[in-house]
Amino acid sequence: MTLLSCESLERPAAREEPWVSPRAAYVHVPFCAHKCGYCDFASLAGVDHLAERYLDALEREMAMSGQPQEVETIFIGGGTPTRLSADDLKRLLASVRRWFPLAQGGEWTVEANPGTLDGEKADVLRDGGVNRVSLGAQSFQPALLQALERNHAPEEVEKALELLRPRFNFWSFDLIFGVPGSTPEMWESDLETALGLGPSHLSCYGLVYEKGTALWKQWQAGSVHAVDEEAERAMYAHTIDRLERTGLAMYEISNFARPGHECRHNLVYWANDAYFGVGLGAARYVRGVRSSNTRELPAYLRRIEAGQSATGPTETLDPESRARETTVLMLRRTAVGLDRSDFLRRTGFDLDALAGTTVSRYVQRGLLEDDGQRVRFTREGLFLADSVLCELL
Ligand code: SF4
């Protein structure tokens, strides 16, 4: 009979907590058919000829970690990942699978834009392991798509869905409200059209005029007028009420889902958990260090090809800053909110000692509710979320 040594009886080393060691990976693909007027992402039009070189660089960057890292969620965003050819997509998925193998039951999302999908690419995504697609619909009205400088027609959303529905159980739309020239009635119509297509997840973002974008310049020059605050508030209020009635519960300030259809990858960000990030401009948060890659494509390619890191700004948060950041991110989760015990476990800080005065003040003003265990936004607070979150930070 062979006796097992003490060493072999030892339990495997416990995995580190998800806020220390990443169990999520973000992969960025920057190619787009056209630069939309409001877009502040690391995205580029007219450089498709660099796709293969970019995929080489991505693979090299992933390989720099030295060994594959198993993750529970993968998110390939952009840009427009589905702008890649079917062959390039296949290659991308194979390298992501190699360096970020997905745990059993994991979630793998790819962003797609209407007009960039066909049956072959949809097959490549499904066969490659992707199990969730997020479609950038934004609006179903030609005038609003034009105001956003989107280069697809409303009918292309329906066509994309015909490809996605039979292949994926999980798919989502992105919509934007507060587009210049829109009215609450137009937004209601967009929402009805979206609901008619039967999504189990919807992201509804209020338009932001990001500094430096084409739309921001037009707004600054006075050639574009922002929707007034009252109308935008009415659009958001309608979104919350209408989606709730349909069974799409709000689980984050801008995100709504049927139970079990929440985006698990984005929940990682809102829990302030760690994540890997590769590709142009990609951000990552690993062992308490936040960093992001350069947003300049030539510099990204040059540095990775020379075997160097493409990392730009890096920040190591002190424990208090990290805890404050955690309050802000967790409060975004409108259903779960900020749970005192969970917060203490993750940050080592007592919520009341850290931010008790601010929380109480907003509870008195009716913007936050506090049941002694959890703090959450009230309905009224959702409309002023930005200023509450800013103060907590
Ligand atoms: S498709 Fe998306 S990433 Fe590309 S330019 Fe438009 S908004 Fe930006």
Short mmCIF file of C-alpha atoms and ligand atoms in Angstrom, two decimals:
data_model
loop_
_atom_site.label_atom_id
_atom_site.label_comp_id
_atom_site.label_asym_id
_atom_site.label_seq_id
_atom_site.Cartn_x
_atom_site.Cartn_y
_atom_site.Cartn_z
CA MET A 1 0.00 0.00 0.00
CA THR A 2 1.38 3.39 -0.91
CA LEU A 3 1.12 6.10 1.68
CA LEU A 4 0.42 9.56 0.35
CA SER A 5 2.89 12.13 1.51
CA CYS A 6 1.66 15.12 3.47
CA GLU A 7 2.52 17.25 0.49
CA SER A 8 0.21 15.37 -1.83
CA LEU A 9 -2.62 15.65 0.69
CA GLU A 10 -2.37 19.41 0.77
CA ARG A 11 -5.31 21.21 -0.75
CA PRO A 12 -4.57 23.15 -3.92
CA ALA A 13 -3.72 26.79 -3.24
CA ALA A 14 -6.91 28.83 -2.90
CA ARG A 15 -7.56 31.14 -5.80
CA GLU A 16 -7.08 34.75 -5.00
CA GLU A 17 -10.13 36.93 -4.60
CA PRO A 18 -11.59 38.30 -7.85
CA TRP A 19 -10.73 41.88 -6.89
CA VAL A 20 -7.05 40.89 -6.76
CA SER A 21 -6.61 38.34 -9.49
CA PRO A 22 -8.62 38.76 -12.71
CA ARG A 23 -11.24 36.29 -13.85
CA ALA A 24 -12.36 38.47 -16.74
CA ALA A 25 -10.69 39.58 -19.95
CA TYR A 26 -11.40 42.46 -22.33
CA VAL A 27 -10.02 42.32 -25.87
CA HIS A 28 -10.20 45.41 -28.10
CA VAL A 29 -10.65 45.44 -31.87
CA PRO A 30 -10.48 49.04 -33.14
CA PHE A 31 -11.64 48.74 -36.75
CA CYS A 32 -14.80 50.55 -37.88
CA ALA A 33 -16.41 51.25 -41.23
CA HIS A 34 -16.73 54.89 -40.33
CA LYS A 35 -16.13 57.12 -37.27
CA CYS A 36 -19.47 58.03 -35.68
CA GLY A 37 -19.79 61.66 -34.65
CA TYR A 38 -20.19 61.02 -30.90
CA CYS A 39 -17.55 58.29 -30.63
CA ASP A 40 -14.75 58.66 -28.12
CA PHE A 41 -13.63 55.02 -28.21
CA ALA A 42 -10.28 53.85 -29.51
CA SER A 43 -11.73 53.19 -32.95
CA LEU A 44 -10.50 53.93 -36.45
CA ALA A 45 -11.93 53.91 -39.95
CA GLY A 46 -9.92 53.34 -43.12
CA VAL A 47 -7.22 51.11 -41.61
CA ASP A 48 -8.66 47.68 -42.37
CA HIS A 49 -5.46 46.84 -44.24
CA LEU A 50 -3.77 46.68 -40.81
CA ALA A 51 -6.11 43.97 -39.51
CA GLU A 52 -3.69 41.05 -39.86
CA ARG A 53 -0.83 43.00 -38.36
CA TYR A 54 -3.10 43.99 -35.50
CA LEU A 55 -4.12 40.39 -34.85
CA ASP A 56 -0.43 39.41 -34.79
CA ALA A 57 0.17 42.15 -32.22
CA LEU A 58 -2.82 41.11 -30.11
CA GLU A 59 -1.54 37.56 -30.03
CA ARG A 60 1.92 38.74 -29.01
CA GLU A 61 0.45 40.93 -26.29
CA MET A 62 -1.60 38.05 -24.89
CA ALA A 63 1.46 35.80 -25.02
CA MET A 64 3.46 38.35 -22.97
CA SER A 65 1.70 37.12 -19.84
CA GLY A 66 3.66 33.87 -20.36
CA GLN A 67 0.85 31.43 -19.67
CA PRO A 68 -2.85 31.03 -20.41
CA GLN A 69 -5.15 32.57 -17.79
CA GLU A 70 -8.52 30.95 -17.27
CA VAL A 71 -11.34 33.48 -17.04
CA GLU A 72 -15.08 33.41 -16.39
CA THR A 73 -15.99 36.20 -18.79
CA ILE A 74 -14.53 37.49 -22.04
CA PHE A 75 -15.69 40.65 -23.79
CA ILE A 76 -14.43 41.47 -27.28
CA GLY A 77 -15.35 45.09 -27.90
CA GLY A 78 -14.37 47.89 -30.16
CA GLY A 79 -14.45 49.41 -32.56
CA THR A 80 -16.42 46.84 -34.45
CA PRO A 81 -15.04 43.32 -33.97
CA THR A 82 -17.40 42.02 -36.68
CA ARG A 83 -15.74 44.38 -39.17
CA LEU A 84 -13.00 41.71 -39.37
CA SER A 85 -13.32 39.15 -42.16
CA ALA A 86 -14.69 35.71 -41.23
CA ASP A 87 -11.16 34.26 -41.45
CA ASP A 88 -9.68 36.99 -39.26
CA LEU A 89 -12.50 36.59 -36.75
CA LYS A 90 -11.83 32.87 -36.61
CA ARG A 91 -8.15 33.53 -35.98
CA LEU A 92 -8.92 36.11 -33.28
CA LEU A 93 -11.25 33.73 -31.44
CA ALA A 94 -8.66 30.95 -31.60
CA SER A 95 -5.97 33.12 -30.01
CA VAL A 96 -8.34 34.44 -27.35
CA ARG A 97 -9.35 30.83 -26.54
CA ARG A 98 -5.69 29.88 -26.26
CA TRP A 99 -4.61 32.68 -23.90
CA PHE A 100 -7.87 33.25 -22.03
CA PRO A 101 -9.51 29.80 -21.86
CA LEU A 102 -13.11 30.23 -20.74
CA ALA A 103 -14.17 28.40 -17.58
CA GLN A 104 -17.09 25.98 -17.81
CA GLY A 105 -20.31 27.99 -17.92
CA GLY A 106 -18.45 31.20 -18.72
CA GLU A 107 -19.82 34.15 -20.68
CA TRP A 108 -18.20 35.27 -23.93
CA THR A 109 -19.57 38.43 -25.52
CA VAL A 110 -18.68 39.99 -28.85
CA GLU A 111 -19.88 43.43 -29.93
CA ALA A 112 -21.34 43.66 -33.41
CA ASN A 113 -22.76 46.41 -35.56
CA PRO A 114 -25.71 46.07 -37.93
CA GLY A 115 -24.47 45.73 -41.49
CA THR A 116 -21.25 43.94 -40.52
CA LEU A 117 -22.64 40.47 -39.84
CA ASP A 118 -23.39 37.70 -42.28
CA GLY A 119 -24.21 34.01 -41.87
CA GLU A 120 -20.57 32.96 -42.15
CA LYS A 121 -19.37 35.35 -39.43
CA ALA A 122 -22.30 34.45 -37.16
CA ASP A 123 -21.30 30.77 -37.54
CA VAL A 124 -17.68 31.61 -36.80
CA LEU A 125 -18.72 33.38 -33.59
CA ARG A 126 -20.95 30.55 -32.40
CA ASP A 127 -18.55 27.79 -33.38
CA GLY A 128 -15.64 29.69 -31.83
CA GLY A 129 -17.25 29.67 -28.38
CA VAL A 130 -18.98 33.05 -28.26
CA ASN A 131 -22.31 32.80 -26.46
CA ARG A 132 -23.51 36.42 -26.26
CA VAL A 133 -23.68 39.21 -28.85
CA SER A 134 -24.19 42.88 -28.13
CA LEU A 135 -25.60 44.74 -31.11
CA GLY A 136 -25.11 48.50 -31.50
CA ALA A 137 -28.55 49.49 -32.77
CA GLN A 138 -28.60 53.00 -31.16
CA SER A 139 -31.84 54.08 -32.91
CA PHE A 140 -34.40 52.85 -35.43
CA GLN A 141 -34.99 56.27 -36.98
CA PRO A 142 -32.97 57.33 -40.01
CA ALA A 143 -32.84 61.00 -38.92
CA LEU A 144 -31.41 60.08 -35.50
CA LEU A 145 -28.95 57.58 -36.94
CA GLN A 146 -27.83 60.37 -39.23
CA ALA A 147 -27.47 62.82 -36.33
CA LEU A 148 -25.19 60.25 -34.65
CA GLU A 149 -23.40 59.69 -37.98
CA ARG A 150 -24.12 55.97 -37.75
CA ASN A 151 -23.69 54.36 -41.14
CA HIS A 152 -26.35 51.67 -40.98
CA ALA A 153 -30.04 51.68 -41.77
CA PRO A 154 -32.74 50.66 -39.26
CA GLU A 155 -33.64 47.55 -41.34
CA GLU A 156 -30.13 46.20 -40.86
CA VAL A 157 -30.82 45.62 -37.17
CA GLU A 158 -33.65 43.22 -38.02
CA LYS A 159 -31.40 41.46 -40.57
CA ALA A 160 -28.64 41.06 -37.97
CA LEU A 161 -31.17 39.61 -35.53
CA GLU A 162 -32.30 37.02 -38.05
CA LEU A 163 -28.72 35.77 -37.94
CA LEU A 164 -28.32 35.99 -34.17
CA ARG A 165 -31.64 34.59 -32.91
CA PRO A 166 -31.15 31.00 -34.13
CA ARG A 167 -27.54 30.88 -32.95
CA PHE A 168 -27.42 32.69 -29.59
CA ASN A 169 -29.60 32.58 -26.47
CA PHE A 170 -28.07 35.78 -25.18
CA TRP A 171 -28.06 38.95 -27.23
CA SER A 172 -28.54 42.57 -26.39
CA PHE A 173 -29.13 45.97 -27.98
CA ASP A 174 -27.46 49.28 -27.25
CA LEU A 175 -29.74 52.28 -27.68
CA ILE A 176 -29.01 55.99 -27.22
CA PHE A 177 -31.51 58.59 -26.02
CA GLY A 178 -31.15 62.38 -25.99
CA VAL A 179 -29.93 62.46 -29.60
CA PRO A 180 -30.03 66.01 -31.06
CA GLY A 181 -33.37 66.59 -32.76
CA SER A 182 -35.14 63.82 -30.82
CA THR A 183 -38.28 64.22 -28.72
CA PRO A 184 -39.64 62.00 -25.91
CA GLU A 185 -42.16 60.62 -28.45
CA MET A 186 -39.34 59.63 -30.81
CA TRP A 187 -37.54 57.87 -27.98
CA GLU A 188 -40.72 56.06 -26.98
CA SER A 189 -41.06 54.88 -30.55
CA ASP A 190 -37.44 53.62 -30.58
CA LEU A 191 -38.01 51.76 -27.36
CA GLU A 192 -41.21 50.15 -28.68
CA THR A 193 -39.42 49.05 -31.84
CA ALA A 194 -36.63 47.55 -29.77
CA LEU A 195 -39.07 45.74 -27.47
CA GLY A 196 -40.93 44.41 -30.50
CA LEU A 197 -37.73 42.54 -31.40
CA GLY A 198 -37.78 40.68 -28.06
CA PRO A 199 -34.43 41.45 -26.42
CA SER A 200 -33.66 39.94 -23.03
CA HIS A 201 -31.09 42.66 -22.35
CA LEU A 202 -31.06 46.36 -23.26
CA SER A 203 -28.47 49.06 -22.62
CA CYS A 204 -29.97 52.55 -22.86
CA TYR A 205 -27.43 55.35 -22.65
CA GLY A 206 -28.05 59.07 -22.52
CA LEU A 207 -25.96 60.77 -25.21
CA VAL A 208 -22.75 62.29 -23.87
CA TYR A 209 -20.94 65.03 -25.77
CA GLU A 210 -17.41 63.73 -25.32
CA LYS A 211 -14.81 66.43 -25.63
CA GLY A 212 -12.97 66.37 -28.95
CA THR A 213 -15.55 64.33 -30.89
CA ALA A 214 -17.09 65.67 -34.10
CA LEU A 215 -20.46 66.00 -32.38
CA TRP A 216 -18.93 67.92 -29.46
CA LYS A 217 -17.31 70.36 -31.92
CA GLN A 218 -20.63 70.93 -33.68
CA TRP A 219 -22.33 71.47 -30.33
CA GLN A 220 -19.64 73.93 -29.26
CA ALA A 221 -20.00 75.78 -32.55
CA GLY A 222 -23.77 75.98 -32.03
CA SER A 223 -24.66 73.99 -35.15
CA VAL A 224 -26.07 71.16 -33.03
CA HIS A 225 -28.39 71.71 -30.06
CA ALA A 226 -28.58 69.33 -27.13
CA VAL A 227 -31.98 68.02 -26.11
CA ASP A 228 -33.17 70.03 -23.09
CA GLU A 229 -32.79 68.56 -19.63
CA GLU A 230 -36.48 68.11 -19.02
CA ALA A 231 -36.98 66.14 -22.22
CA GLU A 232 -33.98 63.96 -21.44
CA ARG A 233 -35.31 63.30 -17.96
CA ALA A 234 -38.68 62.32 -19.46
CA MET A 235 -36.92 59.88 -21.80
CA TYR A 236 -35.02 58.23 -18.96
CA ALA A 237 -38.14 58.07 -16.75
CA HIS A 238 -40.09 56.44 -19.57
CA THR A 239 -37.27 53.93 -20.10
CA ILE A 240 -37.31 52.83 -16.47
CA ASP A 241 -41.11 52.49 -16.30
CA ARG A 242 -41.62 50.90 -19.69
CA LEU A 243 -38.87 48.32 -19.35
CA GLU A 244 -39.91 47.41 -15.81
CA ARG A 245 -43.45 46.68 -17.10
CA THR A 246 -41.98 44.44 -19.78
CA GLY A 247 -39.97 42.38 -17.31
CA LEU A 248 -36.62 43.92 -18.16
CA ALA A 249 -35.46 44.92 -14.70
CA MET A 250 -32.99 47.73 -14.24
CA TYR A 251 -29.80 46.28 -12.74
CA GLU A 252 -27.46 49.18 -13.49
CA ILE A 253 -28.10 52.86 -14.18
CA SER A 254 -28.20 52.23 -17.96
CA ASN A 255 -28.77 48.47 -18.17
CA PHE A 256 -31.92 46.33 -18.09
CA ALA A 257 -32.33 42.57 -18.32
CA ARG A 258 -34.58 39.63 -17.75
CA PRO A 259 -33.44 37.62 -14.70
CA GLY A 260 -30.33 35.65 -15.57
CA HIS A 261 -29.56 37.72 -18.67
CA GLU A 262 -27.44 40.44 -17.01
CA CYS A 263 -24.03 41.01 -18.60
CA ARG A 264 -21.70 39.15 -16.24
CA HIS A 265 -18.62 40.82 -17.71
CA ASN A 266 -19.88 44.32 -16.97
CA LEU A 267 -20.84 43.21 -13.45
CA VAL A 268 -17.12 42.61 -12.92
CA TYR A 269 -16.44 46.32 -13.57
CA TRP A 270 -19.27 47.43 -11.26
CA ALA A 271 -18.02 45.19 -8.45
CA ASN A 272 -14.58 46.81 -8.91
CA ASP A 273 -13.15 43.35 -9.54
CA ALA A 274 -9.91 42.81 -11.43
CA TYR A 275 -9.76 42.24 -15.21
CA PHE A 276 -7.24 41.79 -17.97
CA GLY A 277 -7.30 44.07 -20.99
CA VAL A 278 -5.46 43.71 -24.30
CA GLY A 279 -5.46 45.69 -27.51
CA LEU A 280 -5.46 49.32 -28.55
CA GLY A 281 -6.41 51.63 -25.68
CA ALA A 282 -7.52 48.65 -23.56
CA ALA A 283 -7.73 49.24 -19.82
CA ARG A 284 -6.88 46.62 -17.19
CA TYR A 285 -7.02 46.35 -13.42
CA VAL A 286 -4.70 43.73 -12.01
CA ARG A 287 -3.61 43.40 -8.36
CA GLY A 288 -4.73 46.90 -7.49
CA VAL A 289 -2.97 48.54 -10.45
CA ARG A 290 -5.01 50.29 -13.13
CA SER A 291 -3.36 50.84 -16.47
CA SER A 292 -4.28 51.28 -20.09
CA ASN A 293 -2.60 50.82 -23.42
CA THR A 294 -1.73 53.64 -25.79
CA ARG A 295 -4.63 54.77 -28.00
CA GLU A 296 -2.30 55.43 -30.98
CA LEU A 297 -2.43 52.50 -33.40
CA PRO A 298 1.06 52.99 -34.93
CA ALA A 299 2.60 53.24 -31.44
CA TYR A 300 0.68 50.17 -30.24
CA LEU A 301 1.87 48.09 -33.19
CA ARG A 302 5.45 49.37 -33.02
CA ARG A 303 5.81 48.70 -29.31
CA ILE A 304 4.28 45.25 -29.31
CA GLU A 305 6.26 44.26 -32.40
CA ALA A 306 9.44 45.35 -30.59
CA GLY A 307 8.50 43.06 -27.70
CA GLN A 308 7.66 46.02 -25.43
CA SER A 309 4.58 46.68 -23.38
CA ALA A 310 2.01 49.04 -24.92
CA THR A 311 0.97 50.31 -21.49
CA GLY A 312 0.53 54.03 -21.06
CA PRO A 313 -0.87 55.66 -17.91
CA THR A 314 -0.61 53.49 -14.78
CA GLU A 315 -2.12 54.17 -11.38
CA THR A 316 -1.83 52.24 -8.13
CA LEU A 317 -4.71 53.14 -5.89
CA ASP A 318 -4.16 53.47 -2.17
CA PRO A 319 -6.64 51.43 -0.09
CA GLU A 320 -8.88 54.41 0.70
CA SER A 321 -9.09 55.58 -2.93
CA ARG A 322 -9.86 52.03 -3.98
CA ALA A 323 -12.61 51.80 -1.38
CA ARG A 324 -14.12 55.12 -2.51
CA GLU A 325 -14.02 53.99 -6.10
CA THR A 326 -15.75 50.76 -5.03
CA THR A 327 -18.64 52.72 -3.44
CA VAL A 328 -19.22 54.56 -6.70
CA LEU A 329 -19.08 51.49 -8.90
CA MET A 330 -21.23 49.35 -6.63
CA LEU A 331 -23.89 52.02 -6.30
CA ARG A 332 -24.31 51.90 -10.08
CA ARG A 333 -25.82 48.44 -9.54
CA THR A 334 -29.29 49.73 -8.92
CA ALA A 335 -30.82 46.45 -7.76
CA VAL A 336 -28.03 45.09 -5.56
CA GLY A 337 -26.63 48.45 -4.48
CA LEU A 338 -23.86 48.79 -1.98
CA ASP A 339 -23.94 46.00 0.61
CA ARG A 340 -22.13 46.93 3.83
CA SER A 341 -20.75 43.42 4.59
CA ASP A 342 -19.64 42.81 1.02
CA PHE A 343 -18.01 46.23 0.93
CA LEU A 344 -16.12 45.58 4.19
CA ARG A 345 -14.95 42.17 2.97
CA ARG A 346 -13.69 43.58 -0.30
CA THR A 347 -12.12 46.82 0.83
CA GLY A 348 -11.42 46.44 4.54
CA PHE A 349 -13.31 49.71 5.11
CA ASP A 350 -16.45 50.30 7.11
CA LEU A 351 -18.83 52.12 4.79
CA ASP A 352 -20.18 54.36 7.53
CA ALA A 353 -16.72 55.41 8.68
CA LEU A 354 -15.70 56.13 5.11
CA ALA A 355 -18.75 57.83 3.65
CA GLY A 356 -21.46 57.78 6.32
CA THR A 357 -22.01 61.56 6.36
CA THR A 358 -22.45 61.83 2.61
CA VAL A 359 -24.70 58.76 2.50
CA SER A 360 -26.93 60.13 5.31
CA ARG A 361 -27.21 63.51 3.62
CA TYR A 362 -28.40 61.93 0.38
CA VAL A 363 -30.75 59.61 2.26
CA GLN A 364 -32.30 62.71 3.90
CA ARG A 365 -32.64 64.34 0.49
CA GLY A 366 -34.43 61.24 -0.80
CA LEU A 367 -31.78 60.37 -3.39
CA LEU A 368 -30.47 57.25 -1.63
CA GLU A 369 -32.26 54.64 0.46
CA ASP A 370 -30.57 52.76 3.28
CA ASP A 371 -32.09 49.70 4.98
CA GLY A 372 -29.16 49.31 7.36
CA GLN A 373 -27.51 46.63 5.20
CA ARG A 374 -27.68 48.06 1.69
CA VAL A 375 -27.56 51.52 0.22
CA ARG A 376 -29.26 52.05 -3.13
CA PHE A 377 -30.44 54.86 -5.37
CA THR A 378 -34.07 55.85 -5.02
CA ARG A 379 -35.92 56.49 -8.26
CA GLU A 380 -35.38 60.24 -7.79
CA GLY A 381 -31.70 59.63 -7.09
CA LEU A 382 -31.24 57.91 -10.46
CA PHE A 383 -31.82 61.23 -12.20
CA LEU A 384 -29.04 62.88 -10.18
CA ALA A 385 -26.76 59.85 -10.03
CA ASP A 386 -23.78 61.61 -11.62
CA SER A 387 -23.54 64.30 -8.94
CA VAL A 388 -24.08 61.83 -6.07
CA LEU A 389 -21.39 59.49 -7.41
CA CYS A 390 -19.00 62.38 -8.00
CA GLU A 391 -19.29 63.51 -4.40
CA LEU A 392 -18.78 60.00 -3.03
CA LEU A 393 -15.60 59.68 -5.08
S1 SF4 B 1 -19.27 51.92 -34.58
FE1 SF4 B 1 -18.98 52.21 -32.36
S2 SF4 B 1 -16.77 52.18 -32.03
FE2 SF4 B 1 -17.12 52.44 -34.24
S3 SF4 B 1 -17.03 54.64 -34.54
FE3 SF4 B 1 -19.19 54.12 -34.24
S4 SF4 B 1 -19.53 54.34 -32.02
FE4 SF4 B 1 -17.32 54.30 -32.37
#
